[in-house]
Amino acid sequence: MPVPALILPLLAAAAQSAEPVVVTGHAWAPFISPMGEPFRARTPADDTLANWFLQADRNHDGALTLDEMQVDADRFFAILDSNHDHEIEPEELVHYEWEVAPEIQVNSRTRRKPGEAKPNSPQSGHWRRGPSDDDELAISDHRRRGRDGGLQGAARYALLNIPEPVAAADTDFDRGISLAEFRQAAAARFNLLDSNRQGRLLLEQLQALRSAIQAAGPRPRRGADQVDMRVGNPLPPGD
């Protein structure tokens, strides 16, 4: 029998016996790092904030310093700077917003945390309007963005109230972010998080901050006495 005739049956048998490749996607909320990098959970037990912290804590001493945060910013900058010209240009910024972290877009639906059950009451911020989850989530997100002063963009999944953390590093407004600007932003954001001026950030401290932000809920309307305790760039006053 010719050689090709022998090979074809073997390939067919191998294809039939091979295990199917199964790819599972999860529409869970990511954690957006202070510099804008998304960290996504693979299981409901994953702590995405801890995943970022352990990556940034280069010497693994349990504390994140300013130098370590800037080194981590340098690493993420190199990922975004796809043409390696030492600047994040408008095209690379679009790639970040649409491909790397699409959850930060203003029109994206708010995602729940891994393992978090779907709210089913008006008090939770979701309106019941029928059986469609898409309708429900879209209405919820519309309320957060437009009516009750809720967090926007990346701030919904982050420690800082910065809706677009990469673009926000463009301090000279020239539509490009240099490495120096990105490192300067890392230092400023470290200082925002290091409210006690200890010179280091602990994971437990950041986890407590995230819990406090989530518990704070929407920003109060204009005229309310409550102080907005969320950290970062302020949002415009509510109506």
mmCIF file of C-alpha atoms in Angstrom:
data_model
loop_
_atom_site.group_PDB
_atom_site.id
_atom_site.type_symbol
_atom_site.label_atom_id
_atom_site.label_comp_id
_atom_site.label_asym_id
_atom_site.label_seq_id
_atom_site.Cartn_x
_atom_site.Cartn_y
_atom_site.Cartn_z
ATOM 1 C CA MET A 1 0.000 0.000 0.000
ATOM 2 C CA PRO A 2 1.396 3.446 -0.847
ATOM 3 C CA VAL A 3 2.704 5.454 2.117
ATOM 4 C CA PRO A 4 0.075 8.255 1.875
ATOM 5 C CA ALA A 5 -2.676 5.650 1.965
ATOM 6 C CA LEU A 6 -1.253 4.338 5.254
ATOM 7 C CA ILE A 7 -0.932 7.786 6.839
ATOM 8 C CA LEU A 8 -4.460 9.000 6.158
ATOM 9 C CA PRO A 9 -6.259 6.287 8.193
ATOM 10 C CA LEU A 10 -3.856 6.889 11.090
ATOM 11 C CA LEU A 11 -4.556 10.631 11.072
ATOM 12 C CA ALA A 12 -8.299 10.008 10.976
ATOM 13 C CA ALA A 13 -8.086 7.633 13.937
ATOM 14 C CA ALA A 14 -5.994 10.123 15.917
ATOM 15 C CA ALA A 15 -8.490 12.893 15.238
ATOM 16 C CA GLN A 16 -11.369 10.742 16.462
ATOM 17 C CA SER A 17 -9.554 9.737 19.664
ATOM 18 C CA ALA A 18 -8.311 13.245 20.555
ATOM 19 C CA GLU A 19 -10.053 14.996 23.447
ATOM 20 C CA PRO A 20 -12.108 18.024 22.379
ATOM 21 C CA VAL A 21 -10.712 21.420 23.304
ATOM 22 C CA VAL A 22 -13.143 23.246 25.587
ATOM 23 C CA VAL A 23 -12.694 26.986 26.167
ATOM 24 C CA THR A 24 -14.708 28.469 29.015
ATOM 25 C CA GLY A 25 -15.280 32.204 29.233
ATOM 26 C CA HIS A 26 -16.559 34.043 32.294
ATOM 27 C CA ALA A 27 -18.364 37.375 32.146
ATOM 28 C CA TRP A 28 -17.019 38.333 35.548
ATOM 29 C CA ALA A 29 -15.827 41.725 36.661
ATOM 30 C CA PRO A 30 -12.062 42.145 36.429
ATOM 31 C CA PHE A 31 -9.873 44.037 38.846
ATOM 32 C CA ILE A 32 -8.397 47.090 37.138
ATOM 33 C CA SER A 33 -5.004 47.952 38.614
ATOM 34 C CA PRO A 34 -4.122 51.574 39.468
ATOM 35 C CA MET A 35 -2.366 51.870 36.092
ATOM 36 C CA GLY A 36 -5.262 50.314 34.179
ATOM 37 C CA GLU A 37 -4.234 46.687 33.735
ATOM 38 C CA PRO A 38 -7.138 44.212 33.908
ATOM 39 C CA PHE A 39 -6.841 41.093 36.057
ATOM 40 C CA ARG A 40 -9.557 38.516 35.399
ATOM 41 C CA ALA A 41 -10.693 35.603 37.516
ATOM 42 C CA ARG A 42 -10.582 32.033 36.255
ATOM 43 C CA THR A 43 -12.648 30.640 39.130
ATOM 44 C CA PRO A 44 -15.076 32.215 41.617
ATOM 45 C CA ALA A 45 -12.402 31.826 44.315
ATOM 46 C CA ASP A 46 -9.783 33.926 42.525
ATOM 47 C CA ASP A 47 -8.802 37.181 44.230
ATOM 48 C CA THR A 48 -7.884 39.402 41.300
ATOM 49 C CA LEU A 49 -6.698 42.263 43.508
ATOM 50 C CA ALA A 50 -4.298 39.855 45.228
ATOM 51 C CA ASN A 51 -3.112 38.593 41.845
ATOM 52 C CA TRP A 52 -2.063 42.114 40.879
ATOM 53 C CA PHE A 53 -0.506 42.825 44.268
ATOM 54 C CA LEU A 54 1.570 39.641 44.294
ATOM 55 C CA GLN A 55 2.815 40.422 40.787
ATOM 56 C CA ALA A 56 3.776 43.989 41.647
ATOM 57 C CA ASP A 57 5.410 43.019 44.972
ATOM 58 C CA ARG A 58 8.638 41.999 43.293
ATOM 59 C CA ASN A 59 10.600 41.073 46.417
ATOM 60 C CA HIS A 60 7.596 39.252 47.917
ATOM 61 C CA ASP A 61 7.919 40.893 51.313
ATOM 62 C CA GLY A 62 4.172 41.512 51.618
ATOM 63 C CA ALA A 63 4.429 45.265 51.024
ATOM 64 C CA LEU A 64 4.238 47.295 47.833
ATOM 65 C CA THR A 65 6.600 50.270 47.618
ATOM 66 C CA LEU A 66 6.631 53.233 45.256
ATOM 67 C CA ASP A 67 9.608 51.799 43.371
ATOM 68 C CA GLU A 68 7.803 48.489 42.888
ATOM 69 C CA MET A 69 4.669 50.216 41.676
ATOM 70 C CA GLN A 70 6.680 52.196 39.129
ATOM 71 C CA VAL A 71 8.466 49.067 37.923
ATOM 72 C CA ASP A 72 5.088 47.393 37.500
ATOM 73 C CA ALA A 73 3.896 50.464 35.585
ATOM 74 C CA ASP A 74 6.969 50.195 33.335
ATOM 75 C CA ARG A 75 6.097 46.568 32.587
ATOM 76 C CA PHE A 76 2.508 47.399 31.621
ATOM 77 C CA PHE A 77 3.663 50.400 29.596
ATOM 78 C CA ALA A 78 5.897 48.094 27.541
ATOM 79 C CA ILE A 79 2.878 45.904 26.784
ATOM 80 C CA LEU A 80 0.798 48.847 25.590
ATOM 81 C CA ASP A 81 3.671 50.396 23.612
ATOM 82 C CA SER A 82 3.339 47.837 20.821
ATOM 83 C CA ASN A 83 5.602 49.660 18.350
ATOM 84 C CA HIS A 84 8.270 50.259 21.014
ATOM 85 C CA ASP A 85 8.665 53.977 20.367
ATOM 86 C CA HIS A 86 8.493 54.793 24.099
ATOM 87 C CA GLU A 87 5.063 56.415 23.820
ATOM 88 C CA ILE A 88 1.489 55.180 23.996
ATOM 89 C CA GLU A 89 -0.021 56.769 20.911
ATOM 90 C CA PRO A 90 -3.720 57.233 20.042
ATOM 91 C CA GLU A 91 -3.877 53.965 18.079
ATOM 92 C CA GLU A 92 -2.355 52.057 21.001
ATOM 93 C CA LEU A 93 -4.754 53.757 23.384
ATOM 94 C CA VAL A 94 -7.684 52.623 21.233
ATOM 95 C CA HIS A 95 -6.287 49.084 21.327
ATOM 96 C CA TYR A 96 -6.156 49.287 25.123
ATOM 97 C CA GLU A 97 -9.732 50.539 25.422
ATOM 98 C CA TRP A 98 -11.231 48.092 22.929
ATOM 99 C CA GLU A 99 -9.077 44.987 23.196
ATOM 100 C CA VAL A 100 -7.071 44.953 26.425
ATOM 101 C CA ALA A 101 -9.678 46.337 28.844
ATOM 102 C CA PRO A 102 -13.025 46.794 27.058
ATOM 103 C CA GLU A 103 -14.823 46.758 30.406
ATOM 104 C CA ILE A 104 -13.712 50.349 31.013
ATOM 105 C CA GLN A 105 -15.812 51.708 28.164
ATOM 106 C CA VAL A 106 -18.617 53.967 29.302
ATOM 107 C CA ASN A 107 -21.220 52.007 27.369
ATOM 108 C CA SER A 108 -20.149 48.602 28.700
ATOM 109 C CA ARG A 109 -22.459 46.842 31.115
ATOM 110 C CA THR A 110 -21.392 46.574 34.730
ATOM 111 C CA ARG A 111 -20.172 43.081 35.516
ATOM 112 C CA ARG A 112 -20.609 41.237 38.783
ATOM 113 C CA LYS A 113 -17.731 39.927 40.848
ATOM 114 C CA PRO A 114 -16.788 36.231 40.490
ATOM 115 C CA GLY A 115 -19.331 34.111 42.318
ATOM 116 C CA GLU A 116 -21.632 37.053 43.048
ATOM 117 C CA ALA A 117 -25.301 36.242 42.604
ATOM 118 C CA LYS A 118 -27.421 38.350 40.288
ATOM 119 C CA PRO A 119 -29.305 40.994 42.308
ATOM 120 C CA ASN A 120 -33.064 40.801 42.009
ATOM 121 C CA SER A 121 -34.377 43.751 43.957
ATOM 122 C CA PRO A 122 -34.739 47.450 43.148
ATOM 123 C CA GLN A 123 -32.610 48.297 46.182
ATOM 124 C CA SER A 124 -29.650 46.545 44.582
ATOM 125 C CA GLY A 125 -29.564 49.030 41.729
ATOM 126 C CA HIS A 126 -31.210 46.738 39.180
ATOM 127 C CA TRP A 127 -34.683 47.302 37.781
ATOM 128 C CA ARG A 128 -36.924 44.394 36.912
ATOM 129 C CA ARG A 129 -38.399 44.948 33.487
ATOM 130 C CA GLY A 130 -38.830 41.476 32.098
ATOM 131 C CA PRO A 131 -36.986 38.226 31.627
ATOM 132 C CA SER A 132 -34.031 39.636 29.691
ATOM 133 C CA ASP A 133 -30.779 39.840 31.655
ATOM 134 C CA ASP A 134 -29.367 42.147 28.976
ATOM 135 C CA ASP A 135 -32.211 44.626 29.469
ATOM 136 C CA GLU A 136 -31.811 44.465 33.220
ATOM 137 C CA LEU A 137 -28.078 45.050 33.166
ATOM 138 C CA ALA A 138 -28.336 47.821 30.596
ATOM 139 C CA ILE A 139 -30.884 49.672 32.731
ATOM 140 C CA SER A 140 -28.744 49.177 35.820
ATOM 141 C CA ASP A 141 -25.685 50.549 34.077
ATOM 142 C CA HIS A 142 -27.644 53.513 32.723
ATOM 143 C CA ARG A 143 -28.695 54.414 36.250
ATOM 144 C CA ARG A 144 -25.129 54.136 37.523
ATOM 145 C CA ARG A 145 -23.704 56.269 34.755
ATOM 146 C CA GLY A 146 -26.329 58.905 34.284
ATOM 147 C CA ARG A 147 -28.554 59.372 37.279
ATOM 148 C CA ASP A 148 -27.129 58.414 40.636
ATOM 149 C CA GLY A 149 -23.503 59.517 40.297
ATOM 150 C CA GLY A 150 -22.135 55.991 40.252
ATOM 151 C CA LEU A 151 -18.568 55.142 39.327
ATOM 152 C CA GLN A 152 -17.737 55.117 35.632
ATOM 153 C CA GLY A 153 -15.418 53.143 33.392
ATOM 154 C CA ALA A 154 -12.438 51.515 35.082
ATOM 155 C CA ALA A 155 -13.396 53.057 38.424
ATOM 156 C CA ARG A 156 -16.165 50.443 38.742
ATOM 157 C CA TYR A 157 -13.508 47.748 39.104
ATOM 158 C CA ALA A 158 -10.626 49.616 40.703
ATOM 159 C CA LEU A 159 -9.266 51.209 43.866
ATOM 160 C CA LEU A 160 -9.143 54.690 42.352
ATOM 161 C CA ASN A 161 -11.897 56.824 40.873
ATOM 162 C CA ILE A 162 -10.227 57.183 37.473
ATOM 163 C CA PRO A 163 -12.525 56.130 34.612
ATOM 164 C CA GLU A 164 -9.696 55.807 32.026
ATOM 165 C CA PRO A 165 -6.423 55.268 33.898
ATOM 166 C CA VAL A 166 -4.125 55.082 30.865
ATOM 167 C CA ALA A 167 -5.407 58.207 29.106
ATOM 168 C CA ALA A 168 -5.437 60.046 32.445
ATOM 169 C CA ALA A 169 -1.637 59.802 32.523
ATOM 170 C CA ASP A 170 -1.428 62.220 29.568
ATOM 171 C CA THR A 171 -0.688 65.265 31.707
ATOM 172 C CA ASP A 172 0.428 67.552 28.860
ATOM 173 C CA PHE A 173 -2.626 66.687 26.699
ATOM 174 C CA ASP A 174 -0.595 65.981 23.570
ATOM 175 C CA ARG A 175 -2.568 62.780 22.860
ATOM 176 C CA GLY A 176 0.411 60.617 23.724
ATOM 177 C CA ILE A 177 1.597 59.106 27.006
ATOM 178 C CA SER A 178 5.337 58.940 27.518
ATOM 179 C CA LEU A 179 7.052 56.556 29.889
ATOM 180 C CA ALA A 180 7.930 59.512 32.116
ATOM 181 C CA GLU A 181 4.265 60.523 32.299
ATOM 182 C CA PHE A 182 3.227 56.953 33.063
ATOM 183 C CA ARG A 183 5.779 56.668 35.858
ATOM 184 C CA GLN A 184 4.716 60.057 37.219
ATOM 185 C CA ALA A 185 1.112 58.838 37.249
ATOM 186 C CA ALA A 186 2.189 55.687 39.091
ATOM 187 C CA ALA A 187 3.813 57.817 41.786
ATOM 188 C CA ALA A 188 0.761 60.055 42.135
ATOM 189 C CA ARG A 189 -1.567 57.075 42.398
ATOM 190 C CA PHE A 190 0.684 55.373 44.929
ATOM 191 C CA ASN A 191 0.445 58.506 47.081
ATOM 192 C CA LEU A 192 -3.343 58.512 46.759
ATOM 193 C CA LEU A 193 -3.481 54.931 48.013
ATOM 194 C CA ASP A 194 -0.838 55.531 50.714
ATOM 195 C CA SER A 195 -3.118 57.870 52.628
ATOM 196 C CA ASN A 196 -1.249 57.257 55.905
ATOM 197 C CA ARG A 197 2.092 58.130 54.280
ATOM 198 C CA GLN A 198 3.728 54.896 55.381
ATOM 199 C CA GLY A 199 5.714 54.530 52.188
ATOM 200 C CA ARG A 200 4.247 51.114 51.515
ATOM 201 C CA LEU A 201 0.937 49.464 50.723
ATOM 202 C CA LEU A 202 -0.282 46.240 52.290
ATOM 203 C CA LEU A 203 -2.677 43.832 50.621
ATOM 204 C CA GLU A 204 -5.027 43.915 53.604
ATOM 205 C CA GLN A 205 -5.100 47.719 53.414
ATOM 206 C CA LEU A 206 -6.067 47.671 49.737
ATOM 207 C CA GLN A 207 -8.675 44.969 50.263
ATOM 208 C CA ALA A 208 -10.245 47.076 53.017
ATOM 209 C CA LEU A 209 -10.224 50.098 50.718
ATOM 210 C CA ARG A 210 -11.975 48.136 47.979
ATOM 211 C CA SER A 211 -14.628 46.953 50.445
ATOM 212 C CA ALA A 212 -15.181 50.521 51.662
ATOM 213 C CA ILE A 213 -15.590 51.814 48.090
ATOM 214 C CA GLN A 214 -18.100 49.106 47.264
ATOM 215 C CA ALA A 215 -20.022 49.773 50.471
ATOM 216 C CA ALA A 216 -20.109 53.536 49.850
ATOM 217 C CA GLY A 217 -22.478 53.128 46.918
ATOM 218 C CA PRO A 218 -23.464 55.989 44.600
ATOM 219 C CA ARG A 219 -22.182 59.507 44.990
ATOM 220 C CA PRO A 220 -24.675 61.696 46.865
ATOM 221 C CA ARG A 221 -26.633 64.261 44.886
ATOM 222 C CA ARG A 222 -25.726 67.942 45.018
ATOM 223 C CA GLY A 223 -26.705 69.492 48.301
ATOM 224 C CA ALA A 224 -26.247 66.318 50.332
ATOM 225 C CA ASP A 225 -24.043 66.585 53.403
ATOM 226 C CA GLN A 226 -22.377 63.228 52.890
ATOM 227 C CA VAL A 227 -18.741 63.460 51.802
ATOM 228 C CA ASP A 228 -17.658 61.406 48.812
ATOM 229 C CA MET A 229 -14.912 59.161 50.221
ATOM 230 C CA ARG A 230 -13.949 57.502 46.962
ATOM 231 C CA VAL A 231 -10.297 57.931 46.066
ATOM 232 C CA GLY A 232 -9.019 59.483 42.856
ATOM 233 C CA ASN A 233 -10.148 61.910 40.195
ATOM 234 C CA PRO A 234 -13.495 63.435 41.250
ATOM 235 C CA LEU A 235 -16.555 63.009 39.112
ATOM 236 C CA PRO A 236 -18.776 65.986 38.240
ATOM 237 C CA PRO A 237 -21.485 66.748 40.824
ATOM 238 C CA GLY A 238 -24.780 64.960 40.392
ATOM 239 C CA ASP A 239 -27.935 66.663 39.286
#
